[in-house]
mmCIF file of C-alpha atoms in Angstrom:
data_model
loop_
_atom_site.group_PDB
_atom_site.id
_atom_site.type_symbol
_atom_site.label_atom_id
_atom_site.label_comp_id
_atom_site.label_asym_id
_atom_site.label_seq_id
_atom_site.Cartn_x
_atom_site.Cartn_y
_atom_site.Cartn_z
ATOM 1 C CA MET A 1 14.708 -8.523 19.872
ATOM 2 C CA SER A 2 17.625 -9.865 21.898
ATOM 3 C CA LYS A 3 17.078 -11.034 25.462
ATOM 4 C CA ASN A 4 18.926 -13.288 27.839
ATOM 5 C CA LEU A 5 18.123 -16.997 27.762
ATOM 6 C CA LEU A 6 17.897 -19.538 30.592
ATOM 7 C CA VAL A 7 17.556 -23.281 30.123
ATOM 8 C CA GLU A 8 17.409 -25.717 33.047
ATOM 9 C CA LEU A 9 16.924 -29.478 33.079
ATOM 10 C CA PHE A 10 15.909 -30.879 36.468
ATOM 11 C CA VAL A 11 17.132 -34.459 36.918
ATOM 12 C CA GLU A 12 16.539 -36.982 39.672
ATOM 13 C CA GLU A 13 20.243 -37.473 40.278
ATOM 14 C CA LEU A 14 23.450 -36.625 38.432
ATOM 15 C CA PRO A 15 26.808 -38.437 38.789
ATOM 16 C CA PRO A 16 28.873 -36.387 41.258
ATOM 17 C CA LYS A 17 32.311 -37.134 39.868
ATOM 18 C CA ALA A 18 31.273 -35.877 36.431
ATOM 19 C CA LEU A 19 28.951 -33.052 37.501
ATOM 20 C CA LYS A 20 31.303 -30.136 36.847
ATOM 21 C CA LYS A 21 32.110 -31.406 33.340
ATOM 22 C CA LEU A 22 28.448 -32.112 32.642
ATOM 23 C CA GLY A 23 27.477 -28.548 33.530
ATOM 24 C CA GLU A 24 30.217 -27.030 31.413
ATOM 25 C CA ALA A 25 29.503 -29.344 28.456
ATOM 26 C CA PHE A 26 25.761 -28.649 28.575
ATOM 27 C CA ALA A 27 26.221 -24.859 28.560
ATOM 28 C CA ALA A 28 28.947 -24.886 25.898
ATOM 29 C CA ALA A 29 27.036 -27.160 23.506
ATOM 30 C CA LEU A 30 23.846 -25.149 23.964
ATOM 31 C CA ALA A 31 25.608 -21.855 23.258
ATOM 32 C CA ASN A 32 27.565 -23.182 20.280
ATOM 33 C CA SER A 33 24.423 -24.529 18.649
ATOM 34 C CA LEU A 34 22.619 -21.199 19.086
ATOM 35 C CA LYS A 35 25.612 -19.317 17.712
ATOM 36 C CA ASN A 36 25.772 -21.588 14.665
ATOM 37 C CA ALA A 37 22.076 -20.933 14.071
ATOM 38 C CA GLY A 38 22.668 -17.165 14.205
ATOM 39 C CA LEU A 39 20.569 -16.801 17.357
ATOM 40 C CA ALA A 40 23.438 -15.864 19.680
ATOM 41 C CA GLY A 41 26.386 -13.621 18.903
ATOM 42 C CA SER A 42 30.027 -14.606 19.184
ATOM 43 C CA THR A 43 30.427 -12.306 22.197
ATOM 44 C CA ALA A 44 27.494 -13.798 24.142
ATOM 45 C CA THR A 45 28.330 -14.518 27.779
ATOM 46 C CA VAL A 46 27.644 -18.101 28.821
ATOM 47 C CA THR A 47 27.180 -19.091 32.476
ATOM 48 C CA SER A 48 26.849 -22.732 33.446
ATOM 49 C CA TYR A 49 24.993 -24.025 36.500
ATOM 50 C CA ALA A 50 25.247 -27.532 37.905
ATOM 51 C CA SER A 51 23.990 -29.008 41.143
ATOM 52 C CA PRO A 52 23.266 -32.621 42.150
ATOM 53 C CA ARG A 53 19.833 -32.415 40.500
ATOM 54 C CA ARG A 54 20.072 -29.843 37.736
ATOM 55 C CA LEU A 55 21.986 -28.665 34.681
ATOM 56 C CA ALA A 56 21.378 -25.118 33.505
ATOM 57 C CA ALA A 57 22.830 -22.427 31.272
ATOM 58 C CA HIS A 58 22.343 -18.662 31.055
ATOM 59 C CA ILE A 59 23.244 -17.062 27.721
ATOM 60 C CA THR A 60 23.179 -13.322 27.053
ATOM 61 C CA ASP A 61 21.896 -11.508 23.947
ATOM 62 C CA VAL A 62 19.912 -14.271 22.292
ATOM 63 C CA ALA A 63 17.670 -13.223 19.407
ATOM 64 C CA ALA A 64 14.041 -14.251 19.010
ATOM 65 C CA VAL A 65 14.643 -14.776 15.288
ATOM 66 C CA ALA A 66 17.952 -15.183 13.485
ATOM 67 C CA ALA A 67 18.768 -12.784 10.673
ATOM 68 C CA ASP A 68 18.076 -13.933 7.129
ATOM 69 C CA LYS A 69 21.187 -15.272 5.433
ATOM 70 C CA PRO A 70 22.200 -14.690 1.825
ATOM 71 C CA VAL A 71 22.551 -17.965 -0.053
ATOM 72 C CA VAL A 72 24.491 -18.307 -3.302
ATOM 73 C CA GLN A 73 23.646 -21.387 -5.348
ATOM 74 C CA LYS A 74 25.814 -22.332 -8.319
ATOM 75 C CA LEU A 75 23.489 -23.711 -10.989
ATOM 76 C CA MET A 76 25.063 -24.652 -14.336
ATOM 77 C CA PRO A 77 26.843 -23.168 -17.352
ATOM 78 C CA VAL A 78 24.810 -20.604 -19.281
ATOM 79 C CA ALA A 79 25.081 -22.768 -22.392
ATOM 80 C CA VAL A 80 23.318 -25.596 -20.546
ATOM 81 C CA GLY A 81 20.737 -23.511 -18.696
ATOM 82 C CA LEU A 82 19.587 -21.218 -21.504
ATOM 83 C CA ASP A 83 18.740 -21.997 -25.091
ATOM 84 C CA ALA A 84 19.678 -19.869 -28.110
ATOM 85 C CA SER A 85 16.711 -17.574 -27.445
ATOM 86 C CA GLY A 86 17.704 -17.031 -23.850
ATOM 87 C CA ASN A 87 14.877 -19.126 -22.451
ATOM 88 C CA ALA A 88 15.331 -21.566 -19.575
ATOM 89 C CA THR A 89 16.037 -25.134 -20.550
ATOM 90 C CA PRO A 90 14.247 -28.048 -18.860
ATOM 91 C CA ALA A 91 17.465 -28.773 -16.959
ATOM 92 C CA LEU A 92 17.511 -25.263 -15.478
ATOM 93 C CA LEU A 93 13.805 -25.321 -14.612
ATOM 94 C CA LYS A 94 14.242 -28.655 -12.838
ATOM 95 C CA LYS A 95 17.188 -27.279 -10.831
ATOM 96 C CA LEU A 96 15.259 -24.147 -9.866
ATOM 97 C CA ALA A 97 12.244 -26.204 -8.816
ATOM 98 C CA ALA A 98 14.471 -28.221 -6.505
ATOM 99 C CA LEU A 99 15.472 -24.938 -4.873
ATOM 100 C CA GLY A 100 11.869 -23.774 -4.493
ATOM 101 C CA ALA A 101 12.046 -21.311 -7.386
ATOM 102 C CA ASP A 102 10.472 -21.170 -10.854
ATOM 103 C CA ALA A 103 10.874 -19.593 -14.298
ATOM 104 C CA SER A 104 10.002 -16.145 -12.961
ATOM 105 C CA CYS A 105 13.458 -15.785 -11.451
ATOM 106 C CA VAL A 106 15.384 -16.681 -14.613
ATOM 107 C CA ALA A 107 15.800 -13.054 -15.654
ATOM 108 C CA GLY A 108 17.392 -12.278 -12.289
ATOM 109 C CA LEU A 109 19.965 -15.056 -12.370
ATOM 110 C CA ARG A 110 23.505 -13.808 -12.029
ATOM 111 C CA ARG A 111 26.154 -14.684 -14.590
ATOM 112 C CA GLU A 112 29.766 -15.071 -13.636
ATOM 113 C CA SER A 113 32.728 -16.539 -15.472
ATOM 114 C CA ASP A 114 34.824 -19.237 -13.862
ATOM 115 C CA GLY A 115 37.612 -18.688 -16.391
ATOM 116 C CA LYS A 116 36.306 -21.302 -18.770
ATOM 117 C CA ALA A 117 32.620 -20.547 -19.213
ATOM 118 C CA ASP A 118 29.864 -18.288 -17.988
ATOM 119 C CA ILE A 119 28.013 -19.832 -15.018
ATOM 120 C CA LEU A 120 24.502 -19.131 -13.757
ATOM 121 C CA PHE A 121 24.107 -18.360 -10.042
ATOM 122 C CA TYR A 122 20.891 -18.103 -8.032
ATOM 123 C CA ASP A 123 21.083 -15.588 -5.162
ATOM 124 C CA SER A 124 18.449 -15.836 -2.448
ATOM 125 C CA LEU A 125 17.805 -15.216 1.233
ATOM 126 C CA ALA A 126 17.369 -18.103 3.667
ATOM 127 C CA LYS A 127 14.892 -17.152 6.355
ATOM 128 C CA GLY A 128 16.460 -17.101 9.804
ATOM 129 C CA ALA A 129 15.448 -19.727 12.332
ATOM 130 C CA THR A 130 13.105 -18.802 15.163
ATOM 131 C CA LEU A 131 14.360 -19.288 18.705
ATOM 132 C CA ALA A 132 11.845 -22.087 19.253
ATOM 133 C CA GLU A 133 13.272 -23.963 16.271
ATOM 134 C CA GLY A 134 16.882 -23.237 17.125
ATOM 135 C CA LEU A 135 16.558 -23.986 20.838
ATOM 136 C CA GLN A 136 14.863 -27.324 20.192
ATOM 137 C CA LYS A 137 17.854 -28.404 18.127
ATOM 138 C CA ALA A 138 20.288 -26.824 20.607
ATOM 139 C CA VAL A 139 18.877 -28.663 23.634
ATOM 140 C CA GLU A 140 18.897 -31.960 21.757
ATOM 141 C CA ALA A 141 22.500 -31.317 20.687
ATOM 142 C CA ALA A 142 23.508 -30.324 24.235
ATOM 143 C CA LEU A 143 22.092 -33.528 25.724
ATOM 144 C CA ALA A 144 23.766 -35.620 23.037
ATOM 145 C CA ALA A 145 27.102 -33.917 23.770
ATOM 146 C CA LEU A 146 27.091 -34.724 27.497
ATOM 147 C CA PRO A 147 30.039 -36.939 28.519
ATOM 148 C CA ILE A 148 27.865 -39.711 29.960
ATOM 149 C CA PRO A 149 29.326 -43.184 29.351
ATOM 150 C CA LYS A 150 26.211 -45.072 30.431
ATOM 151 C CA VAL A 151 22.545 -44.081 30.318
ATOM 152 C CA MET A 152 19.408 -45.719 31.641
ATOM 153 C CA SER A 153 16.071 -46.296 29.940
ATOM 154 C CA TYR A 154 12.993 -45.247 31.864
ATOM 155 C CA GLN A 155 9.279 -45.134 31.187
ATOM 156 C CA LEU A 156 7.339 -41.903 30.851
ATOM 157 C CA ALA A 157 4.081 -41.074 32.597
ATOM 158 C CA ASP A 158 1.990 -42.252 29.631
ATOM 159 C CA GLY A 159 2.968 -45.810 30.464
ATOM 160 C CA TRP A 160 4.061 -46.588 26.909
ATOM 161 C CA SER A 161 6.907 -44.315 25.890
ATOM 162 C CA SER A 162 10.448 -44.596 27.209
ATOM 163 C CA VAL A 163 13.529 -42.392 26.899
ATOM 164 C CA ASN A 164 17.225 -42.748 27.619
ATOM 165 C CA PHE A 165 19.189 -40.483 29.927
ATOM 166 C CA VAL A 166 21.596 -40.702 32.858
ATOM 167 C CA ARG A 167 18.680 -40.526 35.338
ATOM 168 C CA PRO A 168 14.974 -39.625 35.019
ATOM 169 C CA ALA A 169 14.396 -35.945 34.189
ATOM 170 C CA HIS A 170 11.349 -34.281 35.738
ATOM 171 C CA ALA A 171 11.252 -30.623 34.677
ATOM 172 C CA LEU A 172 12.451 -28.363 31.876
ATOM 173 C CA VAL A 173 12.690 -24.568 32.074
ATOM 174 C CA ALA A 174 13.333 -22.475 28.952
ATOM 175 C CA LEU A 175 12.973 -18.704 29.252
ATOM 176 C CA HIS A 176 13.805 -15.935 26.805
ATOM 177 C CA GLY A 177 13.605 -12.974 29.122
ATOM 178 C CA GLY A 178 10.321 -13.716 30.872
ATOM 179 C CA GLU A 179 8.738 -15.669 28.014
ATOM 180 C CA VAL A 180 8.644 -19.445 27.843
ATOM 181 C CA VAL A 181 10.300 -20.885 24.731
ATOM 182 C CA PRO A 182 8.369 -24.008 23.659
ATOM 183 C CA VAL A 183 10.797 -26.931 23.744
ATOM 184 C CA SER A 184 10.170 -30.642 24.261
ATOM 185 C CA VAL A 185 12.794 -33.179 25.267
ATOM 186 C CA LEU A 186 12.908 -36.422 27.297
ATOM 187 C CA GLY A 187 9.129 -36.406 27.428
ATOM 188 C CA LEU A 188 9.085 -32.941 29.049
ATOM 189 C CA THR A 189 7.607 -29.677 27.834
ATOM 190 C CA SER A 190 9.285 -26.433 28.853
ATOM 191 C CA GLY A 191 7.778 -24.004 31.342
ATOM 192 C CA LYS A 192 8.746 -21.842 34.317
ATOM 193 C CA ALA A 193 8.475 -24.449 37.083
ATOM 194 C CA THR A 194 11.316 -26.470 38.590
ATOM 195 C CA LYS A 195 12.182 -28.120 41.901
ATOM 196 C CA GLY A 196 14.296 -26.726 44.706
ATOM 197 C CA HIS A 197 16.227 -28.372 47.543
ATOM 198 C CA ARG A 198 14.991 -31.875 48.291
ATOM 199 C CA PHE A 199 14.178 -31.002 51.935
ATOM 200 C CA GLU A 200 14.538 -27.274 52.451
ATOM 201 C CA ALA A 201 12.920 -25.502 49.489
ATOM 202 C CA ALA A 202 10.652 -22.660 50.645
ATOM 203 C CA VAL A 203 8.074 -23.475 47.956
ATOM 204 C CA ASP A 204 7.286 -26.355 45.626
ATOM 205 C CA PRO A 205 7.422 -25.983 42.718
ATOM 206 C CA VAL A 206 9.871 -23.118 42.335
ATOM 207 C CA ILE A 207 8.686 -20.664 39.673
ATOM 208 C CA VAL A 208 11.386 -18.814 37.732
ATOM 209 C CA ALA A 209 9.977 -15.476 36.562
ATOM 210 C CA ASP A 210 12.669 -14.673 33.991
ATOM 211 C CA ALA A 211 16.085 -15.725 32.793
ATOM 212 C CA ASP A 212 18.048 -13.212 34.839
ATOM 213 C CA SER A 213 16.385 -14.057 38.162
ATOM 214 C CA TYR A 214 17.227 -17.769 37.993
ATOM 215 C CA ALA A 215 20.139 -17.965 40.443
ATOM 216 C CA ALA A 216 18.531 -15.599 42.967
ATOM 217 C CA THR A 217 15.185 -17.412 42.776
ATOM 218 C CA MET A 218 16.778 -20.807 43.257
ATOM 219 C CA LEU A 219 18.611 -19.527 46.343
ATOM 220 C CA LYS A 220 15.629 -17.708 47.863
ATOM 221 C CA ASP A 221 12.770 -20.066 47.033
ATOM 222 C CA GLY A 222 14.638 -23.281 46.318
ATOM 223 C CA SER A 223 17.430 -23.119 48.929
ATOM 224 C CA VAL A 224 19.867 -24.105 46.183
ATOM 225 C CA ILE A 225 23.186 -22.510 45.222
ATOM 226 C CA SER A 226 22.954 -23.369 41.525
ATOM 227 C CA ALA A 227 26.436 -22.387 40.343
ATOM 228 C CA PHE A 228 29.069 -25.054 40.910
ATOM 229 C CA ALA A 229 31.880 -22.533 41.411
ATOM 230 C CA GLU A 230 29.835 -20.452 43.852
ATOM 231 C CA ARG A 231 28.867 -23.523 45.877
ATOM 232 C CA ARG A 232 32.496 -24.680 45.926
ATOM 233 C CA ALA A 233 33.673 -21.287 47.138
ATOM 234 C CA GLU A 234 31.047 -21.355 49.907
ATOM 235 C CA ILE A 235 32.299 -24.765 51.051
ATOM 236 C CA VAL A 236 35.886 -23.479 51.145
ATOM 237 C CA ARG A 237 34.751 -20.502 53.221
ATOM 238 C CA GLN A 238 32.799 -22.659 55.645
ATOM 239 C CA LEU A 239 35.621 -25.201 55.967
ATOM 240 C CA ALA A 240 38.033 -22.444 57.009
ATOM 241 C CA ALA A 241 35.533 -20.974 59.481
ATOM 242 C CA ALA A 242 34.716 -24.365 61.002
ATOM 243 C CA ALA A 243 38.408 -25.268 61.313
ATOM 244 C CA ALA A 244 39.060 -22.046 63.214
ATOM 245 C CA GLN A 245 36.113 -22.825 65.469
ATOM 246 C CA ALA A 246 37.365 -26.384 66.098
ATOM 247 C CA GLY A 247 40.698 -25.227 67.500
ATOM 248 C CA ALA A 248 43.615 -22.871 67.138
ATOM 249 C CA ASN A 249 45.881 -23.478 64.138
ATOM 250 C CA LEU A 250 43.725 -26.298 62.760
ATOM 251 C CA LYS A 251 43.180 -26.568 59.029
ATOM 252 C CA PRO A 252 41.232 -28.951 56.789
ATOM 253 C CA ILE A 253 43.220 -31.239 54.545
ATOM 254 C CA GLU A 254 43.681 -29.861 51.037
ATOM 255 C CA ASP A 255 42.221 -32.089 48.342
ATOM 256 C CA GLU A 256 40.856 -30.494 45.181
ATOM 257 C CA ALA A 257 39.250 -33.694 43.889
ATOM 258 C CA LEU A 258 37.439 -34.242 47.194
ATOM 259 C CA LEU A 259 36.297 -30.625 47.194
ATOM 260 C CA ASP A 260 34.868 -30.998 43.679
ATOM 261 C CA GLU A 261 33.101 -34.241 44.573
ATOM 262 C CA VAL A 262 31.546 -32.847 47.744
ATOM 263 C CA THR A 263 30.433 -29.743 45.828
ATOM 264 C CA ALA A 264 28.631 -32.103 43.474
ATOM 265 C CA LEU A 265 26.852 -33.864 46.350
ATOM 266 C CA VAL A 266 25.176 -30.900 48.049
ATOM 267 C CA GLU A 267 22.833 -28.146 46.883
ATOM 268 C CA ARG A 268 23.308 -25.806 49.848
ATOM 269 C CA PRO A 269 26.343 -26.757 51.966
ATOM 270 C CA ASN A 270 26.440 -26.673 55.743
ATOM 271 C CA VAL A 271 29.813 -27.578 57.280
ATOM 272 C CA LEU A 272 29.711 -29.273 60.703
ATOM 273 C CA ILE A 273 32.432 -30.372 63.129
ATOM 274 C CA GLY A 274 32.700 -33.996 64.218
ATOM 275 C CA GLN A 275 35.216 -35.958 66.221
ATOM 276 C CA PHE A 276 36.279 -39.480 67.066
ATOM 277 C CA GLU A 277 38.131 -41.086 69.990
ATOM 278 C CA GLU A 278 41.793 -40.100 70.266
ATOM 279 C CA GLU A 279 42.811 -43.764 70.611
ATOM 280 C CA PHE A 280 42.303 -44.159 66.856
ATOM 281 C CA LEU A 281 45.221 -41.788 66.299
ATOM 282 C CA ALA A 282 47.546 -44.686 67.146
ATOM 283 C CA VAL A 283 46.792 -45.973 63.632
ATOM 284 C CA PRO A 284 49.039 -44.477 60.902
ATOM 285 C CA GLN A 285 47.382 -41.217 59.951
ATOM 286 C CA GLU A 286 47.577 -41.975 56.223
ATOM 287 C CA CYS A 287 45.142 -44.863 56.733
ATOM 288 C CA LEU A 288 42.731 -42.758 58.768
ATOM 289 C CA ILE A 289 42.842 -39.892 56.289
ATOM 290 C CA LEU A 290 42.264 -42.207 53.335
ATOM 291 C CA THR A 291 39.185 -43.861 54.805
ATOM 292 C CA MET A 292 37.669 -40.546 55.934
ATOM 293 C CA LYS A 293 38.143 -38.986 52.508
ATOM 294 C CA ALA A 294 37.378 -41.931 50.241
ATOM 295 C CA ASN A 295 34.555 -43.588 52.166
ATOM 296 C CA GLN A 296 32.906 -40.746 54.078
ATOM 297 C CA LYS A 297 33.826 -37.623 52.059
ATOM 298 C CA TYR A 298 35.012 -35.942 55.271
ATOM 299 C CA PHE A 299 37.727 -33.310 55.568
ATOM 300 C CA PRO A 300 40.172 -34.420 58.291
ATOM 301 C CA LEU A 301 41.579 -31.610 60.426
ATOM 302 C CA LEU A 302 45.352 -31.237 60.772
ATOM 303 C CA ASP A 303 47.312 -29.256 63.346
ATOM 304 C CA ALA A 304 49.988 -26.662 62.549
ATOM 305 C CA ALA A 305 52.592 -29.419 62.143
ATOM 306 C CA GLY A 306 50.446 -31.314 59.652
ATOM 307 C CA LYS A 307 49.539 -34.012 62.164
ATOM 308 C CA LEU A 308 46.065 -35.521 62.092
ATOM 309 C CA THR A 309 43.747 -34.591 64.952
ATOM 310 C CA ASN A 310 40.668 -36.465 66.132
ATOM 311 C CA LYS A 311 38.373 -33.851 64.588
ATOM 312 C CA PHE A 312 36.945 -33.742 61.080
ATOM 313 C CA LEU A 313 34.557 -31.624 59.008
ATOM 314 C CA VAL A 314 31.350 -32.861 57.388
ATOM 315 C CA VAL A 315 29.745 -31.021 54.473
ATOM 316 C CA SER A 316 26.035 -31.607 55.070
ATOM 317 C CA ASN A 317 23.217 -30.946 52.617
ATOM 318 C CA ILE A 318 20.777 -29.916 55.360
ATOM 319 C CA SER A 319 20.804 -27.086 57.898
ATOM 320 C CA PRO A 320 18.701 -28.104 60.922
ATOM 321 C CA ALA A 321 18.314 -25.699 63.835
ATOM 322 C CA ASP A 322 19.910 -28.371 66.027
ATOM 323 C CA PRO A 323 22.657 -30.164 64.087
ATOM 324 C CA SER A 324 23.553 -32.548 66.917
ATOM 325 C CA ALA A 325 21.695 -35.486 65.332
ATOM 326 C CA VAL A 326 23.554 -34.986 62.035
ATOM 327 C CA ILE A 327 26.907 -34.696 63.800
ATOM 328 C CA GLY A 328 26.183 -37.700 66.022
ATOM 329 C CA GLY A 329 25.145 -39.798 63.042
ATOM 330 C CA ASN A 330 28.370 -39.056 61.209
ATOM 331 C CA GLU A 331 30.437 -39.760 64.325
ATOM 332 C CA ARG A 332 28.758 -43.146 64.705
ATOM 333 C CA VAL A 333 29.399 -43.984 61.065
ATOM 334 C CA VAL A 334 33.086 -43.078 61.104
ATOM 335 C CA ARG A 335 34.019 -45.234 64.130
ATOM 336 C CA PRO A 336 33.624 -48.648 62.464
ATOM 337 C CA ARG A 337 35.400 -47.303 59.394
ATOM 338 C CA LEU A 338 38.379 -46.305 61.498
ATOM 339 C CA ALA A 339 38.210 -49.534 63.481
ATOM 340 C CA ASP A 340 38.552 -51.526 60.256
#
């Protein structure tokens, strides 16, 4: 029976500049492996999720067991495989044994001419892989396909074993509908439990009931917007709203690379308005903009003429009732940067 599949790997920390590619590569490799195993159809919809501490993929219409596949095995010429009485020769019996068959199937062997001689063929059915078998291989293949130039080695809880990955992984979710698919990787065994936002999750651990409720559960119980594109769009929305609040005709600087990097640094964005002393505006604005973007990951605010103002936007990963401490902390940090 086909159901939707969800796989999530919870990791201590993922490299922000590569996060979008990591999420896409993980989902694509997972889906391709399942399709090659006959467990997912060519029209299956694949959705990737990536946040600072997780990679996940949702794949539609995944079978519990792949269909059996017909296998055609070319054996040998009839003259070699059968003697004058039509009985199997030792050579044929040895070949059949290697294929898991015996003399009982000799009568059913198919004969076909290749234009020069009659050839014996053995037709059989290869049993389809179970999802547990296929997903184990798919997850291993997906991790191996990740574009990670450098990995670290870390010790597992048993005190003896060690594994290699970009950062320590702490949880693995694998759900076919609402059923756990048994998979083991990086010293982890799959289940329904994962972690939410580092500070603001409503519960710990977060329990994912089924594959289709993943994104909603992570938002409600984990305070995490799991989809990279959705989190990016929310940042864009908040940046525009905060700019309008900061002053008439103000707009945040446009920088797609910065937007992608900031999206990879937060799990649930909260855009705040900060400012610095106007005297810093005497410095060429290109220098101020560069240090705010490169060093602080801030979005400088420009006026209608494209001139830098003394206000900037911070994309925070926390949403306190009183954000003044967060704003004040960022304002204190940016002053020495600008002074340099």
